[in-house]
Structures are given as C-alpha cells and as structure tokens.
Coordinates of C-alpha atoms and ligand atoms in Angstrom, one line a residue:
M1 CA 30.1 9.6 14.8
S2 CA 29.6 6.0 13.8
V3 CA 31.0 3.2 16.0
R4 CA 32.6 0.2 14.3
R5 CA 31.5 -3.1 15.7
T6 CA 32.1 -6.7 14.9
A7 CA 28.8 -8.2 16.0
P8 CA 25.5 -7.8 14.1
V9 CA 22.6 -6.0 15.7
R10 CA 20.9 -8.8 17.7
V11 CA 17.2 -8.7 18.4
V12 CA 15.2 -11.4 20.3
I13 CA 11.4 -11.6 19.8
S14 CA 9.4 -13.2 22.6
G15 CA 6.0 -13.3 24.3
K16 CA 3.1 -15.5 25.2
G17 CA 1.9 -18.3 22.9
G18 CA 0.1 -17.3 19.7
V19 CA 0.6 -13.5 20.0
G20 CA 2.3 -13.2 16.6
K21 CA 6.0 -13.6 17.4
T22 CA 6.8 -15.7 14.3
T23 CA 4.6 -13.6 12.0
L24 CA 6.3 -10.4 13.1
T25 CA 9.8 -11.9 13.0
A26 CA 9.2 -13.1 9.4
L27 CA 7.8 -9.7 8.3
L28 CA 10.6 -7.8 9.9
A29 CA 13.2 -10.1 8.4
R30 CA 11.8 -9.7 4.9
E31 CA 11.4 -5.9 5.3
L32 CA 15.0 -5.5 6.5
A33 CA 16.3 -7.8 3.8
R34 CA 14.4 -5.7 1.2
R35 CA 16.2 -2.6 2.5
G36 CA 19.5 -4.3 1.7
Q37 CA 20.4 -5.6 5.2
R38 CA 22.0 -9.0 5.5
V39 CA 19.5 -10.7 7.8
L40 CA 20.0 -13.9 9.8
A41 CA 16.7 -15.2 11.1
V42 CA 17.2 -17.7 13.9
D43 CA 14.4 -20.1 14.8
A44 CA 14.8 -20.9 18.5
D45 CA 11.4 -22.4 18.9
A46 CA 11.2 -26.2 19.0
Q47 CA 8.0 -26.0 16.8
M48 CA 10.3 -24.8 14.0
N49 CA 7.7 -22.9 11.9
L50 CA 9.7 -19.8 11.0
A51 CA 10.9 -21.3 7.7
R52 CA 7.3 -21.6 6.3
T53 CA 6.4 -18.2 7.7
L54 CA 9.3 -16.6 6.0
G55 CA 8.1 -18.1 2.7
L56 CA 10.1 -21.3 2.2
S57 CA 8.1 -24.1 0.6
A58 CA 7.0 -27.1 2.6
A59 CA 9.6 -29.2 0.8
E60 CA 12.4 -26.7 1.6
A61 CA 11.3 -26.5 5.2
A62 CA 11.2 -30.2 5.6
A63 CA 14.7 -30.6 4.2
I64 CA 16.2 -28.4 6.9
T65 CA 18.2 -30.3 9.6
P66 CA 18.0 -28.3 12.8
L67 CA 21.4 -27.6 14.4
S68 CA 20.5 -29.5 17.6
H69 CA 20.2 -32.7 15.5
E70 CA 23.7 -32.3 14.0
R71 CA 25.1 -34.9 16.2
G72 CA 28.6 -35.1 14.6
Y73 CA 29.0 -31.4 14.6
I74 CA 28.0 -31.2 18.3
E75 CA 30.5 -33.8 19.3
E76 CA 33.2 -32.2 17.2
T77 CA 32.7 -28.7 18.6
V78 CA 31.3 -29.1 22.1
G79 CA 33.2 -32.3 22.8
A80 CA 30.2 -34.3 24.2
S81 CA 27.3 -36.1 22.7
P82 CA 23.7 -34.8 22.6
G83 CA 21.8 -36.3 25.5
G84 CA 24.8 -36.2 27.7
D85 CA 24.9 -34.5 31.1
G86 CA 27.4 -31.9 30.0
S87 CA 30.1 -32.9 32.4
M88 CA 32.7 -33.1 29.6
L89 CA 31.7 -29.9 27.8
R90 CA 34.3 -27.7 26.0
L91 CA 33.5 -24.3 27.4
N92 CA 34.4 -22.2 24.3
P93 CA 33.5 -24.4 21.3
D94 CA 34.5 -23.0 17.9
V95 CA 31.2 -22.8 16.1
S96 CA 32.0 -19.8 14.0
D97 CA 31.2 -21.8 10.9
A98 CA 27.7 -22.9 12.0
V99 CA 25.8 -20.3 10.0
A100 CA 27.9 -20.9 6.9
R101 CA 27.5 -24.7 7.2
F102 CA 23.9 -25.1 8.4
G103 CA 22.1 -21.8 7.5
V104 CA 19.7 -22.0 4.5
D105 CA 18.8 -19.2 2.1
G106 CA 15.3 -18.0 2.1
P107 CA 13.4 -15.4 0.1
D108 CA 14.9 -11.9 -0.3
G109 CA 18.2 -13.4 0.7
V110 CA 17.2 -13.9 4.4
R111 CA 19.4 -16.6 5.8
L112 CA 17.8 -18.9 8.3
L113 CA 19.3 -21.0 11.1
V114 CA 17.0 -23.5 12.7
M115 CA 18.0 -24.5 16.2
G116 CA 15.6 -27.3 16.9
G117 CA 14.5 -28.6 20.2
L118 CA 16.4 -27.3 23.3
R119 CA 16.5 -29.4 26.4
Q120 CA 14.2 -28.2 29.1
A121 CA 16.3 -28.2 32.2
G122 CA 15.9 -25.3 34.5
G123 CA 18.2 -22.3 34.8
G124 CA 21.8 -23.2 34.2
C125 CA 21.6 -26.3 32.1
L126 CA 24.9 -27.2 30.6
C127 CA 23.7 -29.9 28.2
P128 CA 25.7 -30.1 24.9
E129 CA 22.8 -28.9 22.6
N130 CA 22.1 -25.8 24.6
S131 CA 25.8 -25.0 24.9
L132 CA 26.2 -25.3 21.1
L133 CA 23.2 -23.2 20.3
T134 CA 24.1 -20.4 22.6
A135 CA 27.7 -20.4 21.3
A136 CA 26.5 -20.5 17.7
V137 CA 24.4 -17.4 18.1
A138 CA 27.1 -15.6 20.0
A139 CA 29.7 -16.4 17.3
V140 CA 27.8 -14.8 14.4
G141 CA 29.9 -11.9 13.2
R142 CA 29.3 -9.0 10.8
E143 CA 30.8 -11.1 8.0
D144 CA 27.7 -13.3 8.4
A145 CA 25.0 -10.8 9.0
D146 CA 24.1 -7.1 9.7
V147 CA 21.2 -8.1 11.9
I148 CA 20.0 -11.2 13.8
L149 CA 16.3 -11.7 14.5
M150 CA 15.7 -14.6 16.9
D151 CA 12.2 -16.0 17.2
T152 CA 11.6 -17.9 20.4
Q153 CA 9.2 -20.3 21.9
A154 CA 6.2 -19.1 23.9
G155 CA 6.7 -18.1 27.5
V156 CA 9.7 -17.2 29.6
E157 CA 11.6 -20.5 30.0
H158 CA 14.0 -19.9 27.2
F159 CA 15.4 -16.9 29.1
G160 CA 16.7 -19.4 31.6
R161 CA 19.0 -20.8 28.9
A162 CA 20.4 -17.3 28.3
L163 CA 20.3 -17.7 24.5
A164 CA 19.8 -14.0 24.3
R165 CA 22.7 -12.9 26.5
G166 CA 24.5 -10.1 24.8
F167 CA 21.6 -9.2 22.6
D168 CA 21.0 -5.5 21.8
Q169 CA 17.2 -5.4 21.7
A170 CA 14.3 -7.5 22.9
V171 CA 10.9 -7.1 21.2
V172 CA 8.2 -8.3 23.5
V173 CA 5.0 -9.1 21.6
T174 CA 1.5 -9.0 23.3
D175 CA -2.1 -8.8 22.4
A176 CA -4.7 -7.0 24.5
T177 CA -5.4 -9.9 26.8
A178 CA -4.3 -9.9 30.5
N179 CA -2.4 -13.2 30.2
A180 CA -0.4 -12.0 27.3
V181 CA 0.5 -8.7 29.0
T182 CA 1.5 -10.6 32.2
V183 CA 3.9 -12.8 30.1
A184 CA 5.1 -9.7 28.3
V185 CA 6.1 -7.8 31.5
Q186 CA 7.7 -11.0 33.0
T187 CA 9.7 -11.4 29.7
A188 CA 10.7 -7.8 29.7
R189 CA 12.1 -8.1 33.2
L190 CA 14.0 -11.2 32.4
A191 CA 15.4 -9.5 29.3
A192 CA 16.5 -6.6 31.5
D193 CA 18.1 -9.1 34.0
L194 CA 20.1 -10.5 31.0
G195 CA 21.5 -7.0 30.4
I196 CA 19.6 -6.3 27.2
P197 CA 19.6 -2.5 26.9
R198 CA 16.6 -1.8 24.7
I199 CA 13.3 -3.6 25.4
A200 CA 10.3 -2.6 23.2
M201 CA 6.7 -3.8 23.3
V202 CA 4.6 -4.5 20.2
V203 CA 0.8 -4.7 20.7
N204 CA -0.2 -7.0 17.9
R205 CA -3.6 -7.7 16.5
M206 CA -4.9 -4.3 17.7
R207 CA -8.5 -3.9 16.7
T208 CA -9.4 -0.5 18.2
P209 CA -7.5 2.2 20.0
S210 CA -9.1 1.0 23.2
D211 CA -6.9 -2.1 22.9
A212 CA -3.8 0.0 23.3
E213 CA -5.3 1.8 26.3
R214 CA -6.2 -1.6 27.8
V215 CA -2.6 -2.8 27.4
S216 CA -1.2 0.2 29.0
R217 CA -3.5 -0.2 32.0
L218 CA -2.7 -3.9 32.3
V219 CA 1.1 -3.1 32.2
A220 CA 0.5 -0.6 35.0
E221 CA -1.3 -3.2 37.0
E222 CA 1.7 -5.5 36.6
G223 CA 3.8 -2.8 38.2
G224 CA 4.9 -1.1 35.0
F225 CA 8.0 -1.4 32.9
P226 CA 10.2 1.2 31.2
F227 CA 9.8 0.0 27.6
T228 CA 12.0 1.9 25.1
A229 CA 9.0 2.0 22.8
V230 CA 5.5 0.7 22.6
R231 CA 4.0 0.3 19.1
A232 CA 0.9 -1.2 17.7
V233 CA 0.4 -3.6 14.7
P234 CA -3.2 -3.9 13.6
W235 CA -5.5 -6.9 13.3
D236 CA -5.3 -7.9 9.7
E237 CA -7.6 -10.5 8.2
A238 CA -5.1 -10.9 5.3
V239 CA -2.6 -12.5 7.8
V240 CA -5.1 -15.3 8.5
A241 CA -5.8 -15.8 4.8
A242 CA -2.0 -15.9 4.0
D243 CA -1.2 -18.6 6.6
P244 CA 1.4 -20.1 6.9
S245 CA 3.6 -17.7 4.8
V246 CA 3.9 -13.9 4.9
E247 CA 4.7 -13.9 1.2
P248 CA 1.2 -12.9 -0.1
L249 CA 1.1 -10.0 2.5
L250 CA 4.3 -8.5 1.2
A251 CA 3.0 -8.6 -2.4
A252 CA -0.3 -7.0 -1.3
G253 CA 1.2 -4.4 1.0
S254 CA -1.4 -5.1 3.6
P255 CA -1.9 -3.1 6.9
V256 CA 0.3 -5.4 8.9
V257 CA 3.1 -4.9 6.3
Q258 CA 2.7 -1.1 6.5
A259 CA 3.0 -1.3 10.3
T260 CA 6.1 -3.6 10.4
S261 CA 7.7 -1.6 7.6
A262 CA 7.3 1.5 9.8
L263 CA 8.9 -0.4 12.7
A264 CA 11.8 -1.5 10.5
D265 CA 12.3 2.2 9.5
E266 CA 12.0 3.6 13.0
W267 CA 14.0 1.0 15.0
W268 CA 16.6 -0.5 12.7
A269 CA 17.7 2.3 10.5
A270 CA 19.2 3.9 13.7
A271 CA 20.6 0.6 14.9
M272 CA 22.2 -0.1 11.6
E273 CA 23.8 3.4 11.5
V274 CA 25.5 2.6 14.8
A275 CA 26.6 -0.8 13.6
R276 CA 28.2 0.5 10.4
Ligands
ATP301 N1 -1.7 -8.8 13.0 C1 -2.4 -9.9 12.9 N2 -3.7 -10.0 12.4 C2 -4.3 -11.1 12.3 N3 -3.8 -12.3 12.6 C3 -2.6 -12.4 13.1 C4 -1.8 -11.2 13.2 N4 -0.5 -11.6 13.7 C5 -0.6 -12.9 13.8 N5 -1.8 -13.4 13.4 C6 -2.2 -14.8 13.4 O1 -2.1 -15.3 14.7 C7 -1.7 -16.7 14.8 C8 -0.5 -16.8 15.7 O2 0.6 -16.1 15.1 P1 2.1 -16.6 15.2 O3 2.2 -18.0 14.9 O4 3.0 -15.6 14.5 O5 2.2 -16.5 16.8 P2 3.4 -17.0 17.7 O6 3.5 -16.0 18.9 O7 4.7 -17.2 17.0 O8 2.8 -18.4 18.2 P3 3.6 -19.5 19.0 O9 3.7 -19.1 20.4 O10 2.7 -20.7 18.8 O11 5.0 -19.7 18.4 C9 -1.4 -17.1 13.4 O12 -2.6 -17.8 12.9 C10 -1.2 -15.8 12.6 O13 -1.6 -15.9 11.3
MG302 MG1 5.9 -18.9 16.8

C-alpha cells in the first residue's frame, strides 16, 4: 500500500574532499529528472560548483545569487540581518516561497537552489543565514519537488548545522583511500545521530575489484557501520575529459552514467513509490 506524504524524498550526499560528491549529485539529479521526477538539487557547498556540473553555462552559473546573499529576504523572513548574532531570530520563518523565488531551472528540468556560504560556527549556531537555509530546505513540499538531492561541502562540519535533519537518506561517498573511508564512516555516524534512517555508501572511482575489498576492510578497521547498501561507481576517464559538466557523459552513456543510472533505478524507484 502506498503512503501519501507531503515532503519530497530528501537525500544528502557527503564525504571527504574530492571524492566525487558533486559529480554523483549532478548525475543522479539528471538521471532522476530524465525519469520524469521533479528534482530539486541543493548546493550546500560554499564552493558552489553544482550549477556548472549539472550543465548550466558559465554565464548562467555566474548569474545565480546564492540564498545566503539575499539580505532583504533574510531580514524579511528570519527577522535579523546576515552577520548578526542570532539573538533576534524568528524561530519558524516562513520560507515556503524560497524555491519558487530563488531556484533556477537547469537542464532536463532540474531545479537548483544555491545556498552559498554558511557561517562556520560550531554545533548549535543560530546565525540568521544558517537558520534561513535550514528552514528553506525543510519547507520544500511535494508541490515543489519529488526528490531533493543536497550536495554538501567536504568533511563533517556541515552536520553540526543540522541542515540534513529530517532527511530520508544519506549517501556517503568515498574512494579507496584510508582518509576518505575514515571521513565516510564518521559522516555515516553523524547522519545516524541526526536520525537519518537510510545511509548508503558509494565507492567512487573504483579501478579494480580489490578497491572494493580494500574499502570494506578499512570500514571494518574503523569499527564498521551498518550501511543500507554499498555500491561501486567505476573510475571513468570520460569524467575528467567532461569537466566541469556531466552533460557530455549523459550524451555518451559512459560507464559512470551506467553505474549512476543503476543506482537511480535501484534506490529511488522504491523511494518514489512510497512517496506517491
Ligand atoms: N568516477 C569518476 N572517474 C573519474 N573521475 C572522477 C569520477 N568521479 C569524479 N571524478 C573527478 O574527481 C574530481 C572531484 O570530483 P567532484 O568535484 O565531484 O568531487 P567532490 O567530492 O564534490 O569535491 P569537493 O569536496 O571539492 O566538493 C573531479 O575532477 C571529477 O571530474
Ligand atoms: Mg563538490
């Protein structure tokens, strides 16, 4: 029996620097959009490179104003100015129009919301920008999107800001290096602490089957983690050649596209069924 829900399926993608978070987010977003899903891609990395990776032009990407720079909107909704200490914050700002007002349309109808720089301020920072961004993601309803894919900055700090609270799934990306696996396991534990029920691992840039064995040994050395799924995406020279956009990969149907397409089928077909 299907369950009616009012929120989109929400997925956060995280992991160590340079493991392929943005590439995989863009590929999954395009894949799901091509299956007819209404996809909202959220760029929560201060580097803001998801737009180009999704296939927007340099000019289109440069024209985007990140939400954290919308000073007037932040004051109007959160009740305090960016840069303030948060002592005057409105606790439940009405930001239900943020995607409609500030989202931009990308290829295949993927809608993109660029968050911009978040303030780095330990666990429970209540600064206006962070409050707005968290509320904006939480406010996205099924009228706006079927699925949200949120690309994050490298490392674990963003979990301290709880942007992903209430998310349905975390995808932890790693490669076959010990440092990346350490960050992946730390990230998975933080996602579990936030109450995210499904936490999957993607071993990206896999060159040989021994890479997968190595990752599973490294996860065990970190004390293990009950990932709901562990899947591999192969090293694909075409990704390097296509940089910065995944567009040429989709046209060519390269190995990395075959792998992400299989992930979209396996993971999100089921999630969408529940969400219907
Ligand atoms: N499967 C792959 N095969 C080959 N190269 C890849 C693959 N996936 C990603 N790359 C390349 O690895 C580099 C890092 O990828 P990407 O920017 O997606 O990582 P990231 O985790 O988002 O990085 P950051 O932490 O800086 O945000 C890019 O040059 C990208 O083209
Ligand atoms: Mg990135």
